[in-house]
């Protein structure tokens, strides 16, 4: 009887706390002192449980680095090529205009043309023109070109315009231009230009000057008061003052230095020094150089009569500092600072062009 009662008691207790018995036998964990949050779990066998275990695994094992996908190269957008309509015509610049190596404002500039300069155009588009320059093709902006000749509206502008049409500009990179005003007077304007490697000319000065009181003419004779028209080289530099750094030979005046103008002398149209060996004075007239203070402080001897023949021109034609009298019997006078610049820069390949008026530059 006692065994039956005990058996019933055990069965009753298990029925009332079945889950608790199971937990007590199989789980070492307890919920004592834990909150709902601490004890909330995902039941075994649910999808969430597998997912939690998988996530933990991924965190514990470092991920393999992933390589960014290779991007396909993309082509830069290209501008449509400029199409030129073929032409063969002479055009003229209506402003200062850059010659470029390509039809683009970003392209390198070869040189800058001046107002009124002419060039042959071989192709034209809406914005650009293709031109021939020094035997090669280059490009300029079309809107600054005209098919009709344009004439500069200032004296200086016309000189610069005609400079590029002169034959002599192809033979030298240093030019002095003495230009009259077509009035037969004794005044002129003197310009000094140099050319760079790209063929572009730069004006260094433009000054007022005097030349022969008789004006200018193509053939002059001794003491006729005129300055010779033409294109000439220089023979040497000279001056009463010390050499300022002349490129050409510099003859400094001494008390015994003369420039001979006597047509009967064997030294006609030459610089001589009576102290030099072999020099025998045979002239009746000559310019005693040191007597011409201020005028001959600095000068350049113009080689207008290289054969020193009285029938071929006059003697002692120079460009030099201003004369105190303000007139000249044939030389060209310009301000002293401009004269020093010429003496220190001009070489034997330089040229001076002397013309009656600006339009006569085209002859040279």
Coordinates of C-alpha atoms in Angstrom, one line a residue:
X1 CA 0.0 0.0 0.0
X2 CA 2.8 2.3 0.9
X3 CA 4.5 1.6 -2.5
X4 CA 1.3 2.5 -4.4
X5 CA 0.9 5.8 -2.6
X6 CA 4.5 6.8 -3.3
X7 CA 4.2 5.8 -7.0
X8 CA 1.1 8.0 -7.4
X9 CA 2.8 10.9 -5.7
X10 CA 5.7 10.8 -8.0
X11 CA 3.5 10.6 -11.1
X12 CA 1.4 13.5 -9.9
X13 CA 4.5 15.7 -9.4
X14 CA 5.9 14.9 -12.8
X15 CA 2.7 15.7 -14.5
X16 CA 2.5 19.1 -12.8
X17 CA 6.2 20.2 -13.6
X18 CA 7.2 18.2 -16.7
X19 CA 9.0 21.0 -18.4
X20 CA 10.8 22.0 -15.2
X21 CA 12.1 18.5 -14.8
X22 CA 13.4 18.5 -18.3
X23 CA 15.1 21.8 -17.8
X24 CA 16.5 20.8 -14.5
X25 CA 18.1 17.7 -16.0
X26 CA 19.4 19.1 -19.4
X27 CA 20.1 23.0 -19.0
X28 CA 23.0 24.3 -16.9
X29 CA 21.8 27.9 -17.5
X30 CA 19.3 29.6 -15.1
X31 CA 17.2 32.7 -15.5
X32 CA 17.7 34.0 -12.0
X33 CA 18.5 37.7 -11.9
X34 CA 18.0 38.1 -15.6
X35 CA 15.5 40.4 -17.3
X36 CA 13.1 39.5 -20.1
X37 CA 15.6 41.0 -22.5
X38 CA 18.3 38.8 -21.2
X39 CA 16.3 35.6 -21.5
X40 CA 14.6 36.3 -24.8
X41 CA 15.9 33.8 -27.4
X42 CA 14.9 32.4 -30.7
X43 CA 13.6 28.9 -30.3
X44 CA 15.8 26.1 -31.6
X45 CA 14.8 24.9 -35.1
X46 CA 13.4 28.3 -36.2
X47 CA 14.9 30.1 -39.1
X48 CA 16.0 32.9 -36.9
X49 CA 18.1 30.6 -34.8
X50 CA 20.1 29.3 -37.8
X51 CA 20.6 32.9 -39.1
X52 CA 22.0 34.1 -35.7
X53 CA 24.6 31.3 -35.7
X54 CA 25.5 32.0 -39.3
X55 CA 25.9 35.7 -38.6
X56 CA 28.3 35.1 -35.7
X57 CA 30.4 32.8 -37.8
X58 CA 30.8 35.5 -40.4
X59 CA 31.9 38.0 -37.8
X60 CA 34.5 35.6 -36.4
X61 CA 36.1 34.8 -39.8
X62 CA 37.6 37.8 -41.7
X63 CA 36.0 38.4 -45.0
X64 CA 38.1 38.0 -48.1
X65 CA 38.8 41.4 -49.6
X66 CA 36.7 42.1 -52.6
X67 CA 38.2 43.7 -55.8
X68 CA 36.3 46.6 -57.3
X69 CA 34.9 45.8 -60.7
X70 CA 37.1 47.0 -63.5
X71 CA 35.5 50.0 -65.3
X72 CA 35.5 50.1 -69.0
X73 CA 37.6 53.0 -70.3
X74 CA 35.5 55.9 -71.5
X75 CA 36.5 58.0 -74.5
X76 CA 36.9 61.8 -74.0
X77 CA 34.3 63.6 -76.0
X78 CA 36.0 65.0 -79.1
X79 CA 35.2 68.1 -81.0
X80 CA 34.0 67.7 -84.6
X81 CA 36.9 68.5 -87.0
X82 CA 36.8 71.9 -88.6
X83 CA 36.0 71.7 -92.2
X84 CA 37.6 74.3 -94.4
X85 CA 36.3 75.4 -97.8
X86 CA 39.2 75.6 -100.2
X87 CA 40.0 79.2 -101.5
X88 CA 42.9 80.9 -103.0
X89 CA 42.8 84.6 -102.2
X90 CA 44.7 87.5 -100.6
X91 CA 43.2 88.9 -97.4
X92 CA 44.1 91.8 -95.2
X93 CA 44.1 92.1 -91.4
X94 CA 41.6 94.6 -89.9
X95 CA 43.3 94.5 -86.5
X96 CA 46.4 93.0 -84.8
X97 CA 45.9 89.3 -85.4
X98 CA 47.6 86.2 -84.0
X99 CA 48.9 83.5 -86.3
X100 CA 48.4 80.1 -84.5
X101 CA 49.7 76.7 -85.1
X102 CA 46.2 75.2 -85.0
X103 CA 42.6 76.5 -85.3
X104 CA 42.1 77.0 -81.6
X105 CA 42.5 79.9 -79.1
X106 CA 44.6 77.4 -77.0
X107 CA 47.1 76.8 -79.8
X108 CA 50.6 78.3 -79.7
X109 CA 51.0 81.7 -81.3
X110 CA 53.6 81.9 -84.1
X111 CA 53.6 85.7 -84.4
X112 CA 51.2 88.6 -84.4
X113 CA 50.3 90.4 -87.6
X114 CA 49.7 94.1 -87.7
X115 CA 46.7 96.1 -89.0
X116 CA 46.5 96.1 -92.8
X117 CA 49.0 93.3 -93.4
X118 CA 48.2 91.0 -96.3
X119 CA 48.4 87.2 -96.4
X120 CA 47.2 84.4 -98.7
X121 CA 44.2 82.4 -97.5
X122 CA 43.8 78.8 -98.6
X123 CA 40.8 77.7 -96.6
X124 CA 38.0 79.3 -94.7
X125 CA 35.5 78.0 -92.1
X126 CA 32.9 79.9 -90.0
X127 CA 35.4 80.9 -87.3
X128 CA 38.9 80.1 -88.7
X129 CA 40.9 80.8 -91.8
X130 CA 43.8 78.7 -93.0
X131 CA 46.7 80.8 -94.4
X132 CA 50.1 80.3 -96.0
X133 CA 53.0 82.0 -94.1
X134 CA 56.6 81.4 -94.9
X135 CA 55.7 78.3 -97.0
X136 CA 53.7 76.6 -94.2
X137 CA 50.0 76.5 -93.2
X138 CA 48.8 78.3 -90.1
X139 CA 45.5 79.6 -88.8
X140 CA 43.9 82.9 -87.9
X141 CA 40.5 84.1 -86.8
X142 CA 38.3 84.8 -89.8
X143 CA 36.5 87.8 -88.4
X144 CA 39.6 89.9 -88.5
X145 CA 40.3 89.4 -92.2
X146 CA 39.0 91.3 -95.2
X147 CA 39.2 90.6 -98.9
X148 CA 39.6 94.3 -99.4
X149 CA 42.8 96.2 -98.7
X150 CA 42.6 98.3 -95.5
X151 CA 44.5 101.5 -95.0
X152 CA 45.8 102.5 -91.6
X153 CA 44.3 105.8 -90.5
X154 CA 47.4 107.1 -88.7
X155 CA 50.9 107.9 -89.9
X156 CA 52.5 105.4 -87.5
X157 CA 50.0 102.7 -88.3
X158 CA 50.7 103.1 -92.0
X159 CA 54.5 102.8 -91.4
X160 CA 54.0 99.6 -89.5
X161 CA 51.6 98.3 -92.1
X162 CA 54.0 98.9 -95.0
X163 CA 57.0 97.5 -93.0
X164 CA 55.8 94.0 -93.7
X165 CA 55.6 94.6 -97.4
X166 CA 59.2 95.8 -97.8
X167 CA 61.8 93.6 -99.4
X168 CA 64.5 94.7 -97.0
X169 CA 62.5 93.3 -94.0
X170 CA 63.4 89.8 -95.3
X171 CA 67.1 90.7 -95.3
X172 CA 67.6 92.0 -91.8
X173 CA 66.2 91.9 -88.3
X174 CA 67.1 95.6 -87.5
X175 CA 65.6 98.5 -89.3
X176 CA 65.8 102.2 -88.9
X177 CA 63.2 104.1 -91.0
X178 CA 63.5 107.9 -91.6
X179 CA 60.2 109.0 -93.1
X180 CA 59.3 112.4 -94.3
X181 CA 55.9 114.1 -94.5
X182 CA 55.8 114.6 -98.2
X183 CA 56.2 118.3 -97.7
X184 CA 59.8 118.8 -98.8
X185 CA 60.7 120.2 -95.4
X186 CA 63.6 119.4 -93.1
X187 CA 61.7 117.4 -90.6
X188 CA 61.2 113.6 -90.5
X189 CA 60.1 110.9 -88.2
X190 CA 62.6 108.2 -87.2
X191 CA 61.5 104.6 -86.3
X192 CA 63.6 101.8 -84.9
X193 CA 62.3 98.2 -85.3
X194 CA 63.7 94.8 -84.5
X195 CA 62.4 91.4 -85.7
X196 CA 62.1 88.3 -83.6
X197 CA 62.7 84.7 -84.7
X198 CA 59.0 84.3 -85.6
X199 CA 59.2 87.2 -88.1
X200 CA 57.3 89.7 -86.0
X201 CA 58.6 93.3 -85.8
X202 CA 58.7 95.3 -82.6
X203 CA 58.9 99.1 -82.6
X204 CA 61.4 100.4 -80.0
X205 CA 61.0 104.1 -80.6
X206 CA 59.4 106.7 -82.8
X207 CA 61.0 110.1 -82.6
X208 CA 60.9 113.4 -84.4
X209 CA 64.2 114.3 -86.2
X210 CA 65.8 116.7 -88.6
X211 CA 67.4 115.8 -91.9
X212 CA 69.0 118.0 -94.7
X213 CA 67.7 121.5 -94.9
X214 CA 67.2 120.9 -98.6
X215 CA 65.0 117.9 -98.0
X216 CA 65.7 114.5 -99.5
X217 CA 66.4 113.2 -103.0
X218 CA 67.7 110.1 -104.8
X219 CA 71.0 111.6 -106.0
X220 CA 72.8 114.2 -103.8
X221 CA 76.0 116.0 -104.3
X222 CA 78.5 117.6 -102.0
X223 CA 77.1 120.5 -99.9
X224 CA 73.7 120.5 -101.6
X225 CA 72.0 120.4 -98.2
X226 CA 70.1 117.2 -99.0
X227 CA 69.8 113.8 -97.4
X228 CA 70.0 110.8 -99.8
X229 CA 66.9 108.7 -100.4
X230 CA 67.5 104.9 -100.3
X231 CA 68.3 101.8 -98.2
X232 CA 71.8 101.8 -96.7
X233 CA 74.0 99.9 -94.3
X234 CA 76.2 101.5 -91.7
X235 CA 80.0 101.7 -91.9
X236 CA 80.9 102.3 -88.2
X237 CA 79.9 104.0 -85.0
X238 CA 81.7 107.0 -83.6
X239 CA 81.5 109.8 -81.0
X240 CA 83.3 112.4 -79.0
X241 CA 82.1 110.6 -75.9
X242 CA 83.5 107.2 -74.8
X243 CA 82.2 104.0 -76.4
X244 CA 78.9 103.2 -74.7
X245 CA 79.1 99.6 -75.8
X246 CA 78.9 99.7 -79.6
X247 CA 78.3 96.4 -81.5
X248 CA 80.1 97.8 -84.6
X249 CA 83.6 99.3 -84.6
X250 CA 83.5 102.5 -82.5
X251 CA 85.8 105.4 -83.5
X252 CA 86.3 107.8 -80.6
X253 CA 87.1 111.4 -81.7
X254 CA 90.6 112.7 -80.9
X255 CA 92.0 116.2 -81.6
X256 CA 93.5 114.7 -84.8
X257 CA 90.4 113.0 -86.2
X258 CA 88.6 114.3 -89.4
X259 CA 85.9 113.3 -91.7
X260 CA 87.0 114.5 -95.1
X261 CA 84.6 116.1 -97.6
X262 CA 87.1 117.6 -100.1
X263 CA 86.2 115.9 -103.4
X264 CA 89.9 116.3 -104.5
X265 CA 91.3 114.4 -101.5
X266 CA 92.2 110.7 -101.7
X267 CA 90.6 110.5 -98.3
X268 CA 87.2 111.8 -99.6
X269 CA 84.3 110.4 -97.6
X270 CA 86.6 108.7 -95.0
X271 CA 87.4 109.1 -91.3
X272 CA 91.2 109.8 -90.9
X273 CA 93.5 110.6 -88.1
X274 CA 96.6 112.6 -88.8
X275 CA 98.4 110.7 -86.1
X276 CA 98.0 107.4 -88.0
X277 CA 101.1 106.2 -89.8
X278 CA 101.1 107.1 -93.5
X279 CA 98.4 109.7 -93.4
X280 CA 99.4 112.9 -95.2
X281 CA 97.0 115.7 -95.1
X282 CA 95.8 116.6 -98.6
X283 CA 92.4 118.1 -98.0
X284 CA 91.3 121.7 -98.0
X285 CA 88.1 121.0 -96.2
X286 CA 87.0 118.4 -93.6
X287 CA 85.0 118.1 -90.5
X288 CA 87.1 118.3 -87.4
X289 CA 85.1 115.8 -85.4
X290 CA 85.7 117.2 -81.8
X291 CA 84.5 120.6 -82.9
X292 CA 80.9 119.3 -83.3
X293 CA 80.2 119.0 -79.6
X294 CA 76.7 117.7 -78.8
X295 CA 76.0 116.8 -82.5
X296 CA 78.8 114.2 -82.6
X297 CA 78.6 113.0 -79.1
X298 CA 77.4 109.7 -80.7
X299 CA 76.8 108.9 -84.3
X300 CA 76.6 106.2 -87.0
X301 CA 78.2 106.7 -90.4
X302 CA 75.7 105.8 -93.2
X303 CA 77.4 104.0 -96.0
X304 CA 75.5 105.8 -98.8
X305 CA 78.6 106.2 -101.0
X306 CA 80.7 103.0 -100.5
X307 CA 83.0 103.7 -103.4
X308 CA 83.8 107.2 -102.1
X309 CA 83.3 108.6 -105.5
X310 CA 82.1 112.3 -105.6
X311 CA 80.0 111.6 -108.6
X312 CA 78.0 108.8 -106.8
X313 CA 76.9 110.8 -103.8
X314 CA 77.9 113.0 -101.0
X315 CA 80.3 112.4 -98.1
X316 CA 79.8 112.3 -94.4
X317 CA 76.1 111.3 -94.2
X318 CA 75.4 110.2 -90.7
X319 CA 72.7 109.8 -88.1
X320 CA 73.7 111.5 -84.9
X321 CA 72.7 113.5 -81.8
X322 CA 70.8 116.8 -82.2
X323 CA 72.5 119.8 -83.6
X324 CA 72.5 123.0 -81.5
X325 CA 71.4 124.8 -84.6
X326 CA 68.4 122.4 -85.2
X327 CA 69.3 122.0 -88.9
X328 CA 71.6 119.8 -90.8
X329 CA 73.4 120.1 -94.2
X330 CA 72.5 116.4 -94.9
X331 CA 72.7 114.2 -91.8
X332 CA 69.8 113.0 -89.7
X333 CA 69.5 114.2 -86.1
X334 CA 67.6 112.4 -83.4
X335 CA 67.4 112.7 -79.5
X336 CA 70.6 111.5 -77.7
X337 CA 69.0 108.6 -75.8
X338 CA 67.6 107.2 -79.0
X339 CA 71.1 107.6 -80.7
X340 CA 72.8 105.7 -77.8
X341 CA 70.3 102.9 -78.2
X342 CA 71.1 102.6 -81.9
X343 CA 74.9 102.7 -81.3
X344 CA 74.7 99.9 -78.7
X345 CA 72.3 97.6 -80.6
X346 CA 72.8 97.9 -84.4
X347 CA 75.1 95.5 -86.1
X348 CA 76.6 95.4 -89.6
X349 CA 73.5 93.7 -91.0
X350 CA 71.2 96.5 -89.9
X351 CA 69.8 98.9 -92.4
X352 CA 68.4 102.4 -92.6
X353 CA 65.7 103.4 -95.1
X354 CA 65.3 107.0 -95.9
X355 CA 62.1 108.1 -97.8
X356 CA 60.4 111.2 -98.8
X357 CA 57.0 110.0 -97.6
X358 CA 55.4 107.0 -96.0
X359 CA 54.1 105.4 -99.2
X360 CA 57.6 105.3 -100.6
X361 CA 58.5 102.6 -98.1
X362 CA 56.9 100.1 -100.5
X363 CA 59.8 100.6 -102.9
X364 CA 62.3 99.0 -100.5

